[in-house]
Amino acid sequence: MPISCSICDGKAILKRPKTGDALCKECFYYAFEEEIHKTIIDAKLFTSGETVAIGASGGKDSTVLAYTMKELNQRYNYGLDLVLLSVDEGITGYRDDSLETVKRNQIQYDLPLKIVSYEDLYGWSMDSIVKQIGLKNNCTFCGVFRRQALDRGAMMMKVDKIVTGHNADDIAETVIMNVLRGDIGRLRRCTAITTGTDGALPRCKPFKYTYEKEIVMYAYFKKLDYFSTECIYSPNAYRGFARAYIKDVEKIRPSAIIDIIHSGESLSVKKDVRLPVQGTCERCGYMSSNPVCKACVLLEGLNRGLPRLGIGKTHKERRKADEAEKAKKAAENLNSEDQKSCDNSSDQSNNRTCVSSCQCSTDISKLTLNSKPDVSKLDF
């Protein structure tokens, strides 16, 4: 017996993962879009006249975000000027293919497109970074650089806000990750629907309460053009373990994703707990809670041949780097003194007026540190 749609009594073709309601295709579209609209209105994400950059990667989340933002902007007259902004991380066989999807979306949705690359901004592509750091911590570099690259690209386009396709699953995963890491500072702000309000460019998440499964269903039934291949460097990412945990919990309790988000929103921090204070990086001017931002630390490590400088306990790697630098300078000074000693010995050989008190004779001990000359052949 056919199941009826819980809204229009028509023939249902799907069951919503979020609510369990049986819906027909059109009613699902309506419910999906109206929930996003309600999120935008309740959180007052936009103001009429603003230019908003949509973070476009070519994947399902950003493609559905671009489609629904344009649809809702026209339907409810938000008064927004929408543009697409993409980041080319430089991952052969993944990002170059997904950017082709973004370029097709640009034509399909008739929106301007700006692409910024790691190579242009930092002088490093992700392929070259992975050659240096390996597969274990590469996502740290990519996440930090992409976040800053989006802001830089948005500033080039002179936009007022950025919207990203982070969905409810992503936010729940972030809550779990920050709990496991004991990161109180990030735990407090990771559930915020708008971040960066104290900086130059606020970021908004219209999909904050939207399940990933429903985004996939919407893209499938709407026949949207998106890229579905997973990043070739992501299988070892820490987030992957949090994602697997969330999926297992969701099987038992579908509302677990929203419940975790609500738990994160309800968390409070004791007054005596010291939290990071937002400032600006003294090198690049980007917002940072430290004198030097994470991106600059990571970039310094890459440029100095110390890729782990910004990974884990930075102070230990920094101490090792400083010690290596001191040893290098000491070696250079020693080599310089050796060269002077050799020059003095040469002068003494050519001009045999050197006396026993001359500095040349006292420098022989220094010569024997790195090289062991035949003393019998030295001319005193």
Short mmCIF file of C-alpha atoms in Angstrom, two decimals:
data_model
loop_
_atom_site.label_atom_id
_atom_site.label_comp_id
_atom_site.label_asym_id
_atom_site.label_seq_id
_atom_site.Cartn_x
_atom_site.Cartn_y
_atom_site.Cartn_z
CA MET A 1 0.00 0.00 0.00
CA PRO A 2 1.45 3.39 -1.03
CA ILE A 3 2.41 5.72 1.81
CA SER A 4 0.77 9.15 1.71
CA CYS A 5 2.66 12.43 2.01
CA SER A 6 2.21 13.82 5.52
CA ILE A 7 1.63 17.33 4.10
CA CYS A 8 -0.44 17.02 0.91
CA ASP A 9 -1.70 13.40 1.08
CA GLY A 10 -0.07 12.70 -2.26
CA LYS A 11 2.25 9.74 -2.88
CA ALA A 12 5.30 9.90 -0.64
CA ILE A 13 8.63 9.01 -2.22
CA LEU A 14 11.01 9.61 0.69
CA LYS A 15 11.32 9.68 4.46
CA ARG A 16 13.06 12.70 5.93
CA PRO A 17 16.12 11.61 7.97
CA LYS A 18 15.70 14.62 10.22
CA THR A 19 12.04 14.24 11.24
CA GLY A 20 10.98 10.83 9.93
CA ASP A 21 8.11 12.40 7.95
CA ALA A 22 7.04 10.72 4.70
CA LEU A 23 6.93 13.36 1.95
CA CYS A 24 6.41 13.70 -1.76
CA LYS A 25 9.12 15.35 -3.82
CA GLU A 26 7.55 18.83 -3.99
CA CYS A 27 6.69 18.92 -0.31
CA PHE A 28 10.26 17.90 0.55
CA TYR A 29 11.60 20.77 -1.56
CA TYR A 30 9.26 23.16 0.21
CA ALA A 31 10.09 21.93 3.72
CA PHE A 32 13.84 21.93 3.00
CA GLU A 33 13.91 25.47 1.61
CA GLU A 34 11.54 26.90 4.22
CA GLU A 35 13.69 25.59 7.07
CA ILE A 36 16.74 27.30 5.59
CA HIS A 37 14.74 30.51 5.11
CA LYS A 38 13.59 30.35 8.74
CA THR A 39 17.20 29.90 9.88
CA ILE A 40 18.26 32.96 7.86
CA ILE A 41 15.40 35.13 9.16
CA ASP A 42 15.59 34.02 12.81
CA ALA A 43 19.35 34.62 12.97
CA LYS A 44 19.12 37.85 10.93
CA LEU A 45 22.04 36.72 8.79
CA PHE A 46 21.76 39.34 6.04
CA THR A 47 20.83 42.95 5.41
CA SER A 48 19.41 44.16 2.11
CA GLY A 49 22.05 45.61 -0.19
CA GLU A 50 24.91 43.41 1.02
CA THR A 51 27.30 41.60 -1.31
CA VAL A 52 27.63 37.99 -0.17
CA ALA A 53 30.31 35.54 -1.32
CA ILE A 54 29.27 31.88 -1.45
CA GLY A 55 32.17 29.55 -0.66
CA ALA A 56 32.00 27.20 -3.66
CA SER A 57 34.01 23.99 -3.78
CA GLY A 58 31.91 22.12 -6.32
CA GLY A 59 30.74 19.59 -3.71
CA LYS A 60 27.16 18.82 -2.72
CA ASP A 61 27.00 21.29 0.19
CA SER A 62 28.29 24.35 -1.63
CA THR A 63 26.34 23.54 -4.81
CA VAL A 64 23.05 23.20 -2.92
CA LEU A 65 23.94 26.34 -0.96
CA ALA A 66 24.48 28.35 -4.15
CA TYR A 67 21.22 27.03 -5.65
CA THR A 68 19.07 27.67 -2.56
CA MET A 69 20.63 31.07 -1.80
CA LYS A 70 19.79 32.29 -5.29
CA GLU A 71 16.30 30.74 -5.09
CA LEU A 72 15.48 32.23 -1.68
CA ASN A 73 17.04 35.59 -2.55
CA GLN A 74 14.64 35.89 -5.48
CA ARG A 75 11.61 34.39 -3.72
CA TYR A 76 11.81 36.49 -0.54
CA ASN A 77 13.60 39.51 -1.97
CA TYR A 78 16.59 39.48 0.41
CA GLY A 79 18.18 42.16 -1.76
CA LEU A 80 21.56 40.44 -1.84
CA ASP A 81 24.23 40.59 -4.53
CA LEU A 82 25.54 37.00 -4.70
CA VAL A 83 28.96 35.93 -5.99
CA LEU A 84 30.88 32.62 -6.03
CA LEU A 85 34.29 32.32 -4.37
CA SER A 86 36.50 29.23 -4.78
CA VAL A 87 39.88 28.19 -3.39
CA ASP A 88 42.29 26.12 -5.46
CA GLU A 89 44.38 24.17 -2.94
CA GLY A 90 46.49 22.61 -5.67
CA ILE A 91 45.45 18.95 -5.33
CA THR A 92 45.96 17.15 -8.63
CA GLY A 93 43.13 14.82 -9.57
CA TYR A 94 40.72 16.34 -7.04
CA ARG A 95 40.51 20.12 -6.83
CA ASP A 96 41.26 20.71 -10.51
CA ASP A 97 38.30 18.47 -11.39
CA SER A 98 35.94 20.00 -8.81
CA LEU A 99 36.73 23.50 -10.05
CA GLU A 100 35.38 22.49 -13.45
CA THR A 101 32.07 21.81 -11.68
CA VAL A 102 32.21 25.27 -10.07
CA LYS A 103 32.77 26.86 -13.47
CA ARG A 104 29.69 25.06 -14.80
CA ASN A 105 27.71 26.26 -11.74
CA GLN A 106 28.79 29.80 -12.55
CA ILE A 107 27.10 29.51 -15.93
CA GLN A 108 24.07 27.60 -14.60
CA TYR A 109 23.33 30.10 -11.81
CA ASP A 110 24.60 33.18 -13.67
CA LEU A 111 26.82 34.33 -10.79
CA PRO A 112 30.28 35.97 -10.87
CA LEU A 113 33.18 33.67 -9.89
CA LYS A 114 36.54 34.38 -8.26
CA ILE A 115 39.20 31.66 -7.79
CA VAL A 116 42.19 32.14 -5.47
CA SER A 117 45.00 29.60 -5.14
CA TYR A 118 47.41 28.50 -2.42
CA GLU A 119 50.22 28.76 -4.97
CA ASP A 120 49.56 32.46 -5.57
CA LEU A 121 48.87 33.35 -1.94
CA TYR A 122 51.47 31.26 -0.12
CA GLY A 123 53.87 29.95 -2.76
CA TRP A 124 52.91 26.36 -1.84
CA SER A 125 50.33 23.95 -3.25
CA MET A 126 48.86 21.13 -1.15
CA ASP A 127 50.67 18.60 -3.32
CA SER A 128 54.01 20.21 -2.44
CA ILE A 129 53.04 20.53 1.24
CA VAL A 130 52.16 16.82 1.44
CA LYS A 131 55.60 15.99 0.03
CA GLN A 132 57.07 17.86 3.00
CA ILE A 133 54.76 16.88 5.87
CA GLY A 134 53.30 13.54 4.72
CA LEU A 135 49.70 12.35 5.02
CA LYS A 136 49.31 12.55 8.81
CA ASN A 137 48.96 16.30 9.49
CA ASN A 138 48.27 17.71 6.03
CA CYS A 139 44.64 18.63 6.83
CA THR A 140 45.90 21.08 9.47
CA PHE A 141 47.72 23.06 6.79
CA CYS A 142 44.80 22.90 4.36
CA GLY A 143 42.20 23.98 6.91
CA VAL A 144 44.20 26.95 8.17
CA PHE A 145 45.25 28.12 4.70
CA ARG A 146 41.76 27.69 3.20
CA ARG A 147 40.15 29.72 5.96
CA GLN A 148 42.52 32.61 5.35
CA ALA A 149 42.39 32.21 1.56
CA LEU A 150 38.59 32.60 1.61
CA ASP A 151 38.92 35.84 3.56
CA ARG A 152 41.61 37.16 1.24
CA GLY A 153 39.56 36.30 -1.82
CA ALA A 154 36.48 37.93 -0.30
CA MET A 155 38.47 41.10 0.39
CA MET A 156 39.60 41.16 -3.25
CA MET A 157 35.92 40.98 -4.28
CA LYS A 158 34.98 43.61 -1.67
CA VAL A 159 32.11 41.58 -0.25
CA ASP A 160 30.33 42.18 3.06
CA LYS A 161 29.89 38.57 4.20
CA ILE A 162 30.82 34.99 3.37
CA VAL A 163 28.41 32.05 3.51
CA THR A 164 29.69 28.49 3.73
CA GLY A 165 28.02 25.10 3.29
CA HIS A 166 28.79 23.79 6.79
CA ASN A 167 25.83 21.58 7.70
CA ALA A 168 24.47 20.16 10.96
CA ASP A 169 26.65 17.06 10.69
CA ASP A 170 29.78 19.20 10.28
CA ILE A 171 28.97 21.30 13.34
CA ALA A 172 28.15 18.25 15.49
CA GLU A 173 31.49 16.71 14.45
CA THR A 174 33.29 19.91 15.43
CA VAL A 175 31.64 19.89 18.85
CA ILE A 176 32.78 16.30 19.44
CA MET A 177 36.32 17.08 18.21
CA ASN A 178 36.66 20.08 20.52
CA VAL A 179 35.34 18.08 23.48
CA LEU A 180 37.89 15.33 22.83
CA ARG A 181 40.69 17.90 22.48
CA GLY A 182 39.56 19.90 25.50
CA ASP A 183 39.60 23.05 23.37
CA ILE A 184 37.38 25.36 25.45
CA GLY A 185 37.97 28.42 23.27
CA ARG A 186 36.80 26.76 20.05
CA LEU A 187 34.09 24.76 21.83
CA ARG A 188 32.46 27.99 22.93
CA ARG A 189 32.22 29.47 19.43
CA CYS A 190 32.01 26.42 17.11
CA THR A 191 28.19 26.32 17.24
CA ALA A 192 27.79 30.01 16.40
CA ILE A 193 25.81 30.51 13.20
CA THR A 194 27.84 33.66 12.45
CA THR A 195 31.54 33.96 13.24
CA GLY A 196 34.13 36.65 12.66
CA THR A 197 31.79 39.49 13.62
CA ASP A 198 34.68 41.18 15.42
CA GLY A 199 36.82 40.98 12.29
CA ALA A 200 36.60 42.39 8.79
CA LEU A 201 34.38 39.67 7.29
CA PRO A 202 31.59 37.81 9.13
CA ARG A 203 30.91 34.19 8.09
CA CYS A 204 27.43 32.69 8.10
CA LYS A 205 26.17 29.09 8.04
CA PRO A 206 22.61 28.91 6.64
CA PHE A 207 22.81 25.07 6.78
CA LYS A 208 23.50 25.00 10.53
CA TYR A 209 20.39 22.86 11.25
CA THR A 210 20.30 21.05 7.88
CA TYR A 211 21.22 17.36 7.81
CA GLU A 212 23.83 16.16 5.32
CA LYS A 213 21.56 13.33 4.16
CA GLU A 214 18.83 15.79 3.25
CA ILE A 215 21.30 17.94 1.32
CA VAL A 216 22.28 14.86 -0.70
CA MET A 217 18.61 13.99 -1.31
CA TYR A 218 17.81 17.55 -2.39
CA ALA A 219 20.76 17.61 -4.83
CA TYR A 220 19.77 14.18 -6.20
CA PHE A 221 16.08 14.94 -6.80
CA LYS A 222 16.85 18.41 -8.17
CA LYS A 223 19.49 16.87 -10.45
CA LEU A 224 22.06 19.49 -9.45
CA ASP A 225 25.52 19.37 -10.98
CA TYR A 226 28.04 18.66 -8.21
CA PHE A 227 31.37 16.87 -7.66
CA SER A 228 31.20 13.89 -5.28
CA THR A 229 34.77 12.52 -5.07
CA GLU A 230 36.40 12.68 -1.63
CA CYS A 231 39.69 14.55 -1.21
CA ILE A 232 42.59 12.16 -1.78
CA TYR A 233 44.39 13.48 1.34
CA SER A 234 41.46 13.31 3.78
CA PRO A 235 41.16 9.60 4.78
CA ASN A 236 43.63 10.08 7.66
CA ALA A 237 41.99 13.28 8.95
CA TYR A 238 41.04 13.45 12.64
CA ARG A 239 37.58 14.67 11.64
CA GLY A 240 36.95 11.34 9.92
CA PHE A 241 36.87 9.52 13.26
CA ALA A 242 34.40 12.05 14.70
CA ARG A 243 32.26 11.66 11.56
CA ALA A 244 32.18 7.87 11.93
CA TYR A 245 31.09 8.26 15.55
CA ILE A 246 28.31 10.70 14.63
CA LYS A 247 27.00 8.35 11.92
CA ASP A 248 26.90 5.44 14.36
CA VAL A 249 24.99 7.49 16.94
CA GLU A 250 22.59 8.80 14.27
CA LYS A 251 21.58 5.23 13.38
CA ILE A 252 20.36 4.71 16.94
CA ARG A 253 18.97 8.21 17.50
CA PRO A 254 18.36 10.37 14.37
CA SER A 255 17.93 13.52 16.47
CA ALA A 256 21.44 13.06 17.96
CA ILE A 257 22.99 15.53 15.49
CA ILE A 258 20.69 18.39 16.48
CA ASP A 259 20.94 17.34 20.14
CA ILE A 260 24.74 17.65 20.04
CA ILE A 261 24.47 21.10 18.46
CA HIS A 262 22.00 22.22 21.14
CA SER A 263 24.35 20.86 23.80
CA GLY A 264 27.19 22.90 22.34
CA GLU A 265 24.99 26.01 22.28
CA SER A 266 24.06 25.49 25.95
CA LEU A 267 27.61 25.05 27.24
CA SER A 268 28.83 27.81 29.52
CA VAL A 269 32.37 28.59 30.67
CA LYS A 270 33.30 29.54 34.22
CA LYS A 271 34.24 33.16 34.70
CA ASP A 272 37.71 32.31 35.99
CA VAL A 273 38.58 30.29 32.85
CA ARG A 274 40.99 32.24 30.67
CA LEU A 275 39.93 32.32 27.01
CA PRO A 276 41.89 33.51 23.96
CA VAL A 277 41.56 37.19 23.16
CA GLN A 278 41.04 38.01 19.50
CA GLY A 279 43.67 40.27 17.97
CA THR A 280 45.61 40.61 14.72
CA CYS A 281 48.73 38.88 13.45
CA GLU A 282 51.77 41.16 13.62
CA ARG A 283 53.06 39.72 10.34
CA CYS A 284 50.10 39.53 7.95
CA GLY A 285 47.42 41.50 9.81
CA TYR A 286 44.96 38.58 9.79
CA MET A 287 42.82 38.01 12.90
CA SER A 288 44.56 35.86 15.49
CA SER A 289 44.51 35.16 19.22
CA ASN A 290 48.33 34.99 19.19
CA PRO A 291 50.95 37.57 18.15
CA VAL A 292 51.62 35.46 15.02
CA CYS A 293 48.68 33.67 13.36
CA LYS A 294 48.66 29.92 12.70
CA ALA A 295 48.98 30.40 8.94
CA CYS A 296 52.18 32.44 9.31
CA VAL A 297 53.66 29.85 11.72
CA LEU A 298 52.87 27.00 9.33
CA LEU A 299 54.23 28.96 6.38
CA GLU A 300 57.42 29.79 8.28
CA GLY A 301 57.94 26.10 9.02
CA LEU A 302 57.53 25.17 5.35
CA ASN A 303 59.88 27.91 4.15
CA ARG A 304 62.53 26.99 6.72
CA GLY A 305 62.35 23.28 5.96
CA LEU A 306 60.72 22.59 9.35
CA PRO A 307 57.17 21.56 8.34
CA ARG A 308 56.25 20.43 11.87
CA LEU A 309 56.93 23.86 13.35
CA GLY A 310 53.22 24.64 13.63
CA ILE A 311 52.02 21.12 14.43
CA GLY A 312 51.29 19.96 17.98
CA LYS A 313 53.33 21.64 20.70
CA THR A 314 54.73 24.56 18.77
CA HIS A 315 57.08 25.71 21.55
CA LYS A 316 59.08 22.46 21.36
CA GLU A 317 59.52 22.69 17.61
CA ARG A 318 60.35 26.38 17.96
CA ARG A 319 63.05 25.56 20.53
CA LYS A 320 64.52 22.91 18.23
CA ALA A 321 64.52 25.39 15.35
CA ASP A 322 66.24 28.06 17.44
CA GLU A 323 68.87 25.58 18.62
CA ALA A 324 69.49 24.47 15.05
CA GLU A 325 69.82 28.12 13.98
CA LYS A 326 72.34 28.82 16.76
CA ALA A 327 74.36 25.75 15.84
CA LYS A 328 74.37 26.84 12.21
CA LYS A 329 75.60 30.33 13.11
CA ALA A 330 78.27 28.89 15.41
CA ALA A 331 79.50 26.65 12.61
CA GLU A 332 79.59 29.60 10.21
CA ASN A 333 81.59 31.68 12.73
CA LEU A 334 84.02 28.81 13.27
CA ASN A 335 84.52 28.38 9.54
CA SER A 336 85.13 32.11 9.24
CA GLU A 337 87.80 31.98 11.97
CA ASP A 338 89.40 28.95 10.29
CA GLN A 339 89.61 30.90 7.04
CA LYS A 340 91.31 33.80 8.81
CA SER A 341 93.80 31.41 10.38
CA CYS A 342 94.57 29.93 6.97
CA ASP A 343 95.07 33.42 5.56
CA ASN A 344 97.43 34.33 8.42
CA SER A 345 99.44 31.14 7.90
CA SER A 346 99.73 31.92 4.19
CA ASP A 347 101.00 35.43 4.93
CA GLN A 348 103.53 34.03 7.38
CA SER A 349 104.85 31.61 4.74
CA ASN A 350 105.37 34.40 2.25
CA ASN A 351 106.87 36.83 4.74
CA ARG A 352 109.20 35.00 7.16
CA THR A 353 109.48 37.91 9.57
CA CYS A 354 106.79 36.51 11.85
CA VAL A 355 107.89 36.28 15.50
CA SER A 356 106.87 33.74 18.11
CA SER A 357 104.42 36.20 19.72
CA CYS A 358 102.53 36.61 16.43
CA GLN A 359 98.83 35.66 16.46
CA CYS A 360 99.50 33.12 13.68
CA SER A 361 101.13 30.64 16.02
CA THR A 362 98.30 30.75 18.53
CA ASP A 363 95.72 29.98 15.85
CA ILE A 364 97.06 26.51 15.13
CA SER A 365 94.88 25.06 17.90
CA LYS A 366 91.84 26.41 16.11
CA LEU A 367 92.91 24.86 12.85
CA THR A 368 93.00 21.43 14.41
CA LEU A 369 89.31 21.58 15.43
CA ASN A 370 87.95 20.83 11.99
CA SER A 371 91.01 19.69 10.09
CA LYS A 372 94.15 17.98 11.30
CA PRO A 373 97.05 19.56 9.43
CA ASP A 374 100.48 18.00 9.34
CA VAL A 375 102.18 20.17 11.98
CA SER A 376 105.62 19.13 10.72
CA LYS A 377 104.91 20.91 7.44
CA LEU A 378 103.82 24.17 9.09
CA ASP A 379 106.46 26.87 8.74
CA PHE A 380 107.01 28.67 12.06
#
